[in-house]
Coordinates of N, CA, C and O in Angstrom, one line a residue:
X9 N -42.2 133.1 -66.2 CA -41.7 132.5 -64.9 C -42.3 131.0 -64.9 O -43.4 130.6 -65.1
X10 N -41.1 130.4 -64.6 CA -41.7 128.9 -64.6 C -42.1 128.1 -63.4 O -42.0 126.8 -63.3
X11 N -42.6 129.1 -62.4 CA -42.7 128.4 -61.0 C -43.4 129.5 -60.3 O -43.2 130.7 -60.4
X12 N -44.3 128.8 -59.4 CA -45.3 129.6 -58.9 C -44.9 130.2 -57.7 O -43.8 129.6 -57.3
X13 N -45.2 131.0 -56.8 CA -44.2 131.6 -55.7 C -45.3 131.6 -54.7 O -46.5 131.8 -54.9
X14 N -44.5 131.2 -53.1 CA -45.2 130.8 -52.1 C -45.0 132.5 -51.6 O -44.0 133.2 -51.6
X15 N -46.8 132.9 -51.0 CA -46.5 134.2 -50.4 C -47.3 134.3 -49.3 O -47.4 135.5 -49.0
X16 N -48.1 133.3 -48.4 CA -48.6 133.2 -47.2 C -47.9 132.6 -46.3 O -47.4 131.5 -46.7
X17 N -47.5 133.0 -45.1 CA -46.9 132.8 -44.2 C -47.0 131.7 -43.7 O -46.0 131.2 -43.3
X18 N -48.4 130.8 -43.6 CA -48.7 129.8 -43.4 C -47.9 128.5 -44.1 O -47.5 127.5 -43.5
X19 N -47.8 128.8 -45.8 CA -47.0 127.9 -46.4 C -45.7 128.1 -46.2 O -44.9 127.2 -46.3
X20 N -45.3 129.3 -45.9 CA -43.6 128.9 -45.6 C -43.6 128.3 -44.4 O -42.7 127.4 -44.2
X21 N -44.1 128.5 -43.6 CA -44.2 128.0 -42.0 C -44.5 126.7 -42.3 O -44.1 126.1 -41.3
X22 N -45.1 125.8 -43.1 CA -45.3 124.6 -43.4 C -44.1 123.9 -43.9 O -44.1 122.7 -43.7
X23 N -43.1 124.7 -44.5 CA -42.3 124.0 -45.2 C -41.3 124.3 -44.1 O -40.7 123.3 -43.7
X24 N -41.1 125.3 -43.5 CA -39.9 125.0 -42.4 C -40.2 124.3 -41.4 O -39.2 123.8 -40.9
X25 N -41.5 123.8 -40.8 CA -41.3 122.8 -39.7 C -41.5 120.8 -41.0 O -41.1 119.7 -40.7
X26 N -42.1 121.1 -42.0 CA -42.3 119.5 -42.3 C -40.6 119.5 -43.7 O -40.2 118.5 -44.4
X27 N -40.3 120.3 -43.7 CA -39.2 120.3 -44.8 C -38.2 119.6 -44.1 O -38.2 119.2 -43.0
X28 N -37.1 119.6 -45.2 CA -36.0 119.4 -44.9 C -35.5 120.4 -45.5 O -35.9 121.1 -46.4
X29 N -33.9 120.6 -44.5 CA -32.8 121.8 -45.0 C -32.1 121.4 -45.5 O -31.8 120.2 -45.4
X30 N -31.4 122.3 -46.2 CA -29.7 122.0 -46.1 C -29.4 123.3 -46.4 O -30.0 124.1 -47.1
X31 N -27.9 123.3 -45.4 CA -27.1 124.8 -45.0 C -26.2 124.8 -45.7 O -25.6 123.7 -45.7
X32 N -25.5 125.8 -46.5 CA -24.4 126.0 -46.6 C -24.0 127.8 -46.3 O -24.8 128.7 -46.4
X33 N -22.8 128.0 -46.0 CA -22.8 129.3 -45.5 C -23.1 130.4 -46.3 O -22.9 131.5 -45.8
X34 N -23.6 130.3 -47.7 CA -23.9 131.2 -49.0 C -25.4 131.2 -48.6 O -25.9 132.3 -48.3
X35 N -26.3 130.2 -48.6 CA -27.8 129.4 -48.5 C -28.0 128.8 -47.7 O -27.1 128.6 -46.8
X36 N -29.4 128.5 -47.8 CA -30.4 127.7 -46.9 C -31.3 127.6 -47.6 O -32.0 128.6 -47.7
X37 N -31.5 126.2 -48.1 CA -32.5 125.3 -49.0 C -33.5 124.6 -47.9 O -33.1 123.8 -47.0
X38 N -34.9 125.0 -48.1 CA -35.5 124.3 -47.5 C -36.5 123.7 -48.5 O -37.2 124.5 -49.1
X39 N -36.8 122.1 -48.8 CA -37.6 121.2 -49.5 C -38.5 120.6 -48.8 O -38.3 119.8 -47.8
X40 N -40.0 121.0 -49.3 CA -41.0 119.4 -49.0 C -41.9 119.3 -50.3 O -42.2 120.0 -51.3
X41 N -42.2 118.2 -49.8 CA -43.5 117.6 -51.2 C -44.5 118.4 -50.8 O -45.0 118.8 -49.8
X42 N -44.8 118.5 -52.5 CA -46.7 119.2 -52.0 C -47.3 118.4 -53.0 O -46.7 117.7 -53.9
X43 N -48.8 118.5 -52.9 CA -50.1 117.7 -53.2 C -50.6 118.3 -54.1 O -51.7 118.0 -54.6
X44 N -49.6 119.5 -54.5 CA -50.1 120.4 -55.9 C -50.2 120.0 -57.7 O -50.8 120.5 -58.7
X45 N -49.0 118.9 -57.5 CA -48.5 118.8 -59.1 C -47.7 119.6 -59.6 O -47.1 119.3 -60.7
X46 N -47.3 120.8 -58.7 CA -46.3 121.5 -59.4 C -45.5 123.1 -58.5 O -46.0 123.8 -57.7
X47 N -44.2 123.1 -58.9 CA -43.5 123.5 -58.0 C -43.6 124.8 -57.4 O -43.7 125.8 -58.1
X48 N -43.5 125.0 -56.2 CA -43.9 126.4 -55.5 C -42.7 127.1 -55.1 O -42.1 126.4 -54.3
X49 N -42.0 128.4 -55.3 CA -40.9 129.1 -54.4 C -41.0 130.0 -53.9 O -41.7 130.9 -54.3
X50 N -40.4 130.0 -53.0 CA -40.2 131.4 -51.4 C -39.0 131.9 -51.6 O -38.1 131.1 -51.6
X51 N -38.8 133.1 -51.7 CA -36.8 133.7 -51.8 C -37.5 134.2 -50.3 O -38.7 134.3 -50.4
X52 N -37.1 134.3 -49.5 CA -36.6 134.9 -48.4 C -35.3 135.6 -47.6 O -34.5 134.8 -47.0
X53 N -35.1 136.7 -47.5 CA -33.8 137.6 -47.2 C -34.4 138.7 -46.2 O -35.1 139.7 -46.4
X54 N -33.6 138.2 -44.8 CA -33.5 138.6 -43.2 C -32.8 140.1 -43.5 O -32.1 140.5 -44.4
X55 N -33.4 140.8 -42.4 CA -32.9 142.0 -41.8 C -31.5 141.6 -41.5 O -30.5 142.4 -41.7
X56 N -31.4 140.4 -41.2 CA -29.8 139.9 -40.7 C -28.8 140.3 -42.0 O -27.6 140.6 -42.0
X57 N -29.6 140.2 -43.2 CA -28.9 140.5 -44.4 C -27.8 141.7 -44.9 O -26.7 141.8 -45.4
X58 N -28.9 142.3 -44.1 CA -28.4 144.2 -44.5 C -29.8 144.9 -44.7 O -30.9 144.4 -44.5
X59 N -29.7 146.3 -45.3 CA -30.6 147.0 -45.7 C -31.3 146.5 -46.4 O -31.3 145.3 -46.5
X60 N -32.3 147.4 -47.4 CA -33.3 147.1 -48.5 C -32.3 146.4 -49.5 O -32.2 145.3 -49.9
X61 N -31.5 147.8 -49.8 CA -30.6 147.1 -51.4 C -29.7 145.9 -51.2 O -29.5 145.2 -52.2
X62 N -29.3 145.7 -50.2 CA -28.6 144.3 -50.2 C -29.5 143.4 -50.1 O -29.1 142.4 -50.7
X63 N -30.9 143.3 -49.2 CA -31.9 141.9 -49.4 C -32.0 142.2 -50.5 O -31.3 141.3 -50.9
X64 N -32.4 142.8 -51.7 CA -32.9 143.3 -53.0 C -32.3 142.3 -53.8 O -32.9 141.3 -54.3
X65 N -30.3 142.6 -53.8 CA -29.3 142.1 -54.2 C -29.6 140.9 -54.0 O -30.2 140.3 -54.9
X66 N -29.4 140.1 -52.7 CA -29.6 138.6 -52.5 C -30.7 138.3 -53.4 O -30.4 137.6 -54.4
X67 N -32.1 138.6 -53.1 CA -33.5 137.9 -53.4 C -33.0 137.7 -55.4 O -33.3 136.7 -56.1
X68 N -32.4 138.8 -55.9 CA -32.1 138.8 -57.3 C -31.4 138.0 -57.8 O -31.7 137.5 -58.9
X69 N -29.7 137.6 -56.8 CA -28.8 136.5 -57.2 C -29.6 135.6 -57.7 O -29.7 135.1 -58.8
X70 N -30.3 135.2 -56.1 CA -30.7 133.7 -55.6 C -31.8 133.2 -56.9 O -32.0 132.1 -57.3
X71 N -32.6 134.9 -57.6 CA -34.1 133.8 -58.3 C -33.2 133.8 -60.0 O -33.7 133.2 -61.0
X72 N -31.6 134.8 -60.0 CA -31.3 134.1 -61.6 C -30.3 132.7 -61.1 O -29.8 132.2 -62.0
X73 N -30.1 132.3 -60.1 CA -29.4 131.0 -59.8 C -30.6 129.8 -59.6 O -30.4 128.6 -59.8
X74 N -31.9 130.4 -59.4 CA -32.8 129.3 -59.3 C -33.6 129.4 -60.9 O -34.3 128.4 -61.2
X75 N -33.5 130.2 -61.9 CA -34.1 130.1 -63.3 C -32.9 128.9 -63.9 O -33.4 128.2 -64.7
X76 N -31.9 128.7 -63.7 CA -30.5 128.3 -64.2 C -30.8 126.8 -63.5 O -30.8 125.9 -64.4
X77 N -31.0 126.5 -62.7 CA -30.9 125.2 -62.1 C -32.5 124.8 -61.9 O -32.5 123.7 -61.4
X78 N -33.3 125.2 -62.0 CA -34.8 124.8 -61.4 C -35.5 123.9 -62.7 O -36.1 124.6 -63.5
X79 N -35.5 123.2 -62.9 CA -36.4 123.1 -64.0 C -37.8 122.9 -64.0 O -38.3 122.7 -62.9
X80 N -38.6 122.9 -65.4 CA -40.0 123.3 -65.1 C -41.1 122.0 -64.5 O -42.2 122.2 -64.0
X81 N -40.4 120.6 -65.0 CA -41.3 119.8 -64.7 C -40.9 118.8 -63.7 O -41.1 117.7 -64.0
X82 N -40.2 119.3 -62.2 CA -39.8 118.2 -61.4 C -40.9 117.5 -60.2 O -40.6 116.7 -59.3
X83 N -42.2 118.2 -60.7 CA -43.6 117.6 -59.8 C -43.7 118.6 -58.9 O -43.4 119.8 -59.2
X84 N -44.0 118.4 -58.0 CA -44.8 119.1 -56.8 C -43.5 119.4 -55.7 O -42.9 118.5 -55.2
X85 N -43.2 120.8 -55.5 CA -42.5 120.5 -54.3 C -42.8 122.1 -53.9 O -43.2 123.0 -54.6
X86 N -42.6 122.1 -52.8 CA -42.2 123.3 -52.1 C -40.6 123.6 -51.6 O -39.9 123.0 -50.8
X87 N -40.2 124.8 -52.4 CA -39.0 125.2 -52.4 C -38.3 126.5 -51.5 O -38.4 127.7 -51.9
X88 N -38.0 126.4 -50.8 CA -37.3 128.0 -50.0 C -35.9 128.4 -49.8 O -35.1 127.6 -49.3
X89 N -35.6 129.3 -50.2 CA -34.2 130.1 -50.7 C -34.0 130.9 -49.4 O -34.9 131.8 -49.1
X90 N -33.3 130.7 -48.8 CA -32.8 131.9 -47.2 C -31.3 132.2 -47.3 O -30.3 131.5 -47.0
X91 N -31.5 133.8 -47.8 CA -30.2 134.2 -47.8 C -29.7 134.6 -46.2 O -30.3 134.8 -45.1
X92 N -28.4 134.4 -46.5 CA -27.4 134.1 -45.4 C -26.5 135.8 -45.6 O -26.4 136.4 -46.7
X93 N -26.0 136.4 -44.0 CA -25.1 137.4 -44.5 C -24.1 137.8 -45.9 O -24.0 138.9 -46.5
X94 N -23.5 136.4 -46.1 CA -23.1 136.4 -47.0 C -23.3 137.0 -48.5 O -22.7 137.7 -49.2
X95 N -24.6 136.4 -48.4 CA -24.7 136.3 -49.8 C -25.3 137.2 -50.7 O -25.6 136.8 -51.8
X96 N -25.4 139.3 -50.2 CA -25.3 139.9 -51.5 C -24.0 140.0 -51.5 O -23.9 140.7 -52.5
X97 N -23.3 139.9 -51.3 CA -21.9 140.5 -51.6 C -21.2 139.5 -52.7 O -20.2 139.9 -53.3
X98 N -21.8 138.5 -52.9 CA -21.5 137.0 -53.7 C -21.6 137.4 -55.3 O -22.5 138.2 -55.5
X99 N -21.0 137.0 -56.2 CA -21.3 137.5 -57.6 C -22.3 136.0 -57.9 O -22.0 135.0 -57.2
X100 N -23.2 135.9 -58.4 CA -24.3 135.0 -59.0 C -23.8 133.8 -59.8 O -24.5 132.9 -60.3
X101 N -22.4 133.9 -60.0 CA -22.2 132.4 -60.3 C -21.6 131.5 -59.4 O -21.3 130.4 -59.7
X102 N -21.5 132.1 -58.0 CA -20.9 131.4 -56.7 C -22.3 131.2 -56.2 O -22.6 130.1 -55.7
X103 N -23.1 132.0 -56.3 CA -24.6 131.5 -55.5 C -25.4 130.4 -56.5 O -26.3 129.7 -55.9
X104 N -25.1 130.1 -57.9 CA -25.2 129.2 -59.1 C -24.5 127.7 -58.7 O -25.0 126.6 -59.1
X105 N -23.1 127.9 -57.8 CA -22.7 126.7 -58.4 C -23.3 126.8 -56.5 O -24.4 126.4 -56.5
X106 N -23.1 127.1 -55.8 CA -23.9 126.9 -54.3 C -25.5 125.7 -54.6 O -25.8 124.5 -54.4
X107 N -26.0 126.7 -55.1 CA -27.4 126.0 -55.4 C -27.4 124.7 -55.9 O -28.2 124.0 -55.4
X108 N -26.7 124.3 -56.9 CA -26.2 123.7 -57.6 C -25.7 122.2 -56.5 O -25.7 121.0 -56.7
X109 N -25.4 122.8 -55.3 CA -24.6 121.7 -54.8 C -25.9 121.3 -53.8 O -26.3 120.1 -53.7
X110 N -26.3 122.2 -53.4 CA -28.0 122.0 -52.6 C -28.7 121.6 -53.2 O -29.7 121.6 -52.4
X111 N -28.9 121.4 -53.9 CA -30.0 120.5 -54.7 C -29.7 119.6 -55.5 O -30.5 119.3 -56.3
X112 N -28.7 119.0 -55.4 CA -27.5 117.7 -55.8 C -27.9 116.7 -54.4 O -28.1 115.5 -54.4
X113 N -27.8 117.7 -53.1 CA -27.7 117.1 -51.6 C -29.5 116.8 -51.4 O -29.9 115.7 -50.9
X114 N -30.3 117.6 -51.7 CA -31.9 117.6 -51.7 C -32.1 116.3 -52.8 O -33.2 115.8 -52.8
X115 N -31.4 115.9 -53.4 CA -31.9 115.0 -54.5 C -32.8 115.4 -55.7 O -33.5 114.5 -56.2
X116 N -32.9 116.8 -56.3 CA -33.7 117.3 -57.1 C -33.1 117.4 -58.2 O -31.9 117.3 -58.3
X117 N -33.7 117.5 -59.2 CA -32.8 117.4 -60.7 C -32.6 118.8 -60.8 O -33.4 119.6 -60.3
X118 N -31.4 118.9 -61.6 CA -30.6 120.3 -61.7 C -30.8 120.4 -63.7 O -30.4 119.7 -64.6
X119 N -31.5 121.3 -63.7 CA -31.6 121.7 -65.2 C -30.4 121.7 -65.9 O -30.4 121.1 -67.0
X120 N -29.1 122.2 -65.4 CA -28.2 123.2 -65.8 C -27.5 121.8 -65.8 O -26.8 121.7 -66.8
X121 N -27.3 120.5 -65.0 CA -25.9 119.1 -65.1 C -27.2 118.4 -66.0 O -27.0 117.2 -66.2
X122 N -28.3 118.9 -66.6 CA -28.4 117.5 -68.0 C -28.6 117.8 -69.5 O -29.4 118.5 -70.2
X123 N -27.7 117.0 -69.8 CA -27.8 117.7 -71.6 C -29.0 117.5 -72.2 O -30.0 116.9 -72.1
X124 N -28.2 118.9 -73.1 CA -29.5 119.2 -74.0 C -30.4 118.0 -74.5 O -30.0 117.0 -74.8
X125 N -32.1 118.3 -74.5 CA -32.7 117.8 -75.3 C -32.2 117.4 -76.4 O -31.2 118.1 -76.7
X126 N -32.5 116.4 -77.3 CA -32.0 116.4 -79.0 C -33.6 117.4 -79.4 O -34.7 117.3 -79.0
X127 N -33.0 118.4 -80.4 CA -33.8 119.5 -80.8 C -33.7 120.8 -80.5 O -34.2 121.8 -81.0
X128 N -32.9 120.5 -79.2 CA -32.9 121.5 -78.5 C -32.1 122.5 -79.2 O -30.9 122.1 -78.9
X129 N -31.9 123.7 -80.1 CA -30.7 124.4 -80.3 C -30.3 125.2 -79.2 O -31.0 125.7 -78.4
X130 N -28.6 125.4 -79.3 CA -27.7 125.9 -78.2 C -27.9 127.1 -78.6 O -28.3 127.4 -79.7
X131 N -27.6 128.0 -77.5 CA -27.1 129.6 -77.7 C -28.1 130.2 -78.6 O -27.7 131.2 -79.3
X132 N -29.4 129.7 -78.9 CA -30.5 130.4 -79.3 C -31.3 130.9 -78.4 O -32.3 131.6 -78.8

């Protein structure tokens, strides 16, 4: 795993009143800077969701749409994923290209829009 995960209540509560959001009806991206050096994530998925297996489903989309687009060295931030009704019912490359657009809007670099390293081999 290439990112460390926020799991005190305190830090997400830090990041939803000093963050910024951005909504779309699939997500809810919430971003702030931290003083860490390196990046922290919260999946979060409401009772509003559905049962166990559908928050299950969402928390699962959301962390292979965030391995796909997150990359490992964008500095310090604090990151939060808030599934929306929608989104177990969503197949994972709608919640891919979703994220994708939230963090295009957040100003973060998207692993997945920059080409390959040179060295890098494909499909290995």
């Amino acid at each position: 795993m290439r990112y460390r995960t926020i799991t005190k209540n305190k830090e997400f509560t830090r990041v939803y009143s000093r963050g910024k959001s951005y909504v779309h009806p699939h997500l809810v991206l919430y971003v702030a800077k931290n003083r860490l050096g390196y990046t922290r994530v919260g999946l979060t998925a409401t009772k509003k969701v559905g049962h166990a297996v559908q928050r299950n489903r969402a928390r699962r989309v959301m962390r292979a749409a965030l391995s796909e687009h997150l990359s490992q060295n964008i500095g310090g931030y604090d990151i939060i994923l808030v599934a929306r009704g929608r989104t177990p019912s969503l197949k994972s490359t709608q919640v891919s290209k979703t994220l994708a657009a939230l963090m295009k809007k957040a100003g973060l670099p998207d692993k997945a829009a920059q080409p390959p390293a040179p060295g890098d081999r494909a499909g290995s």
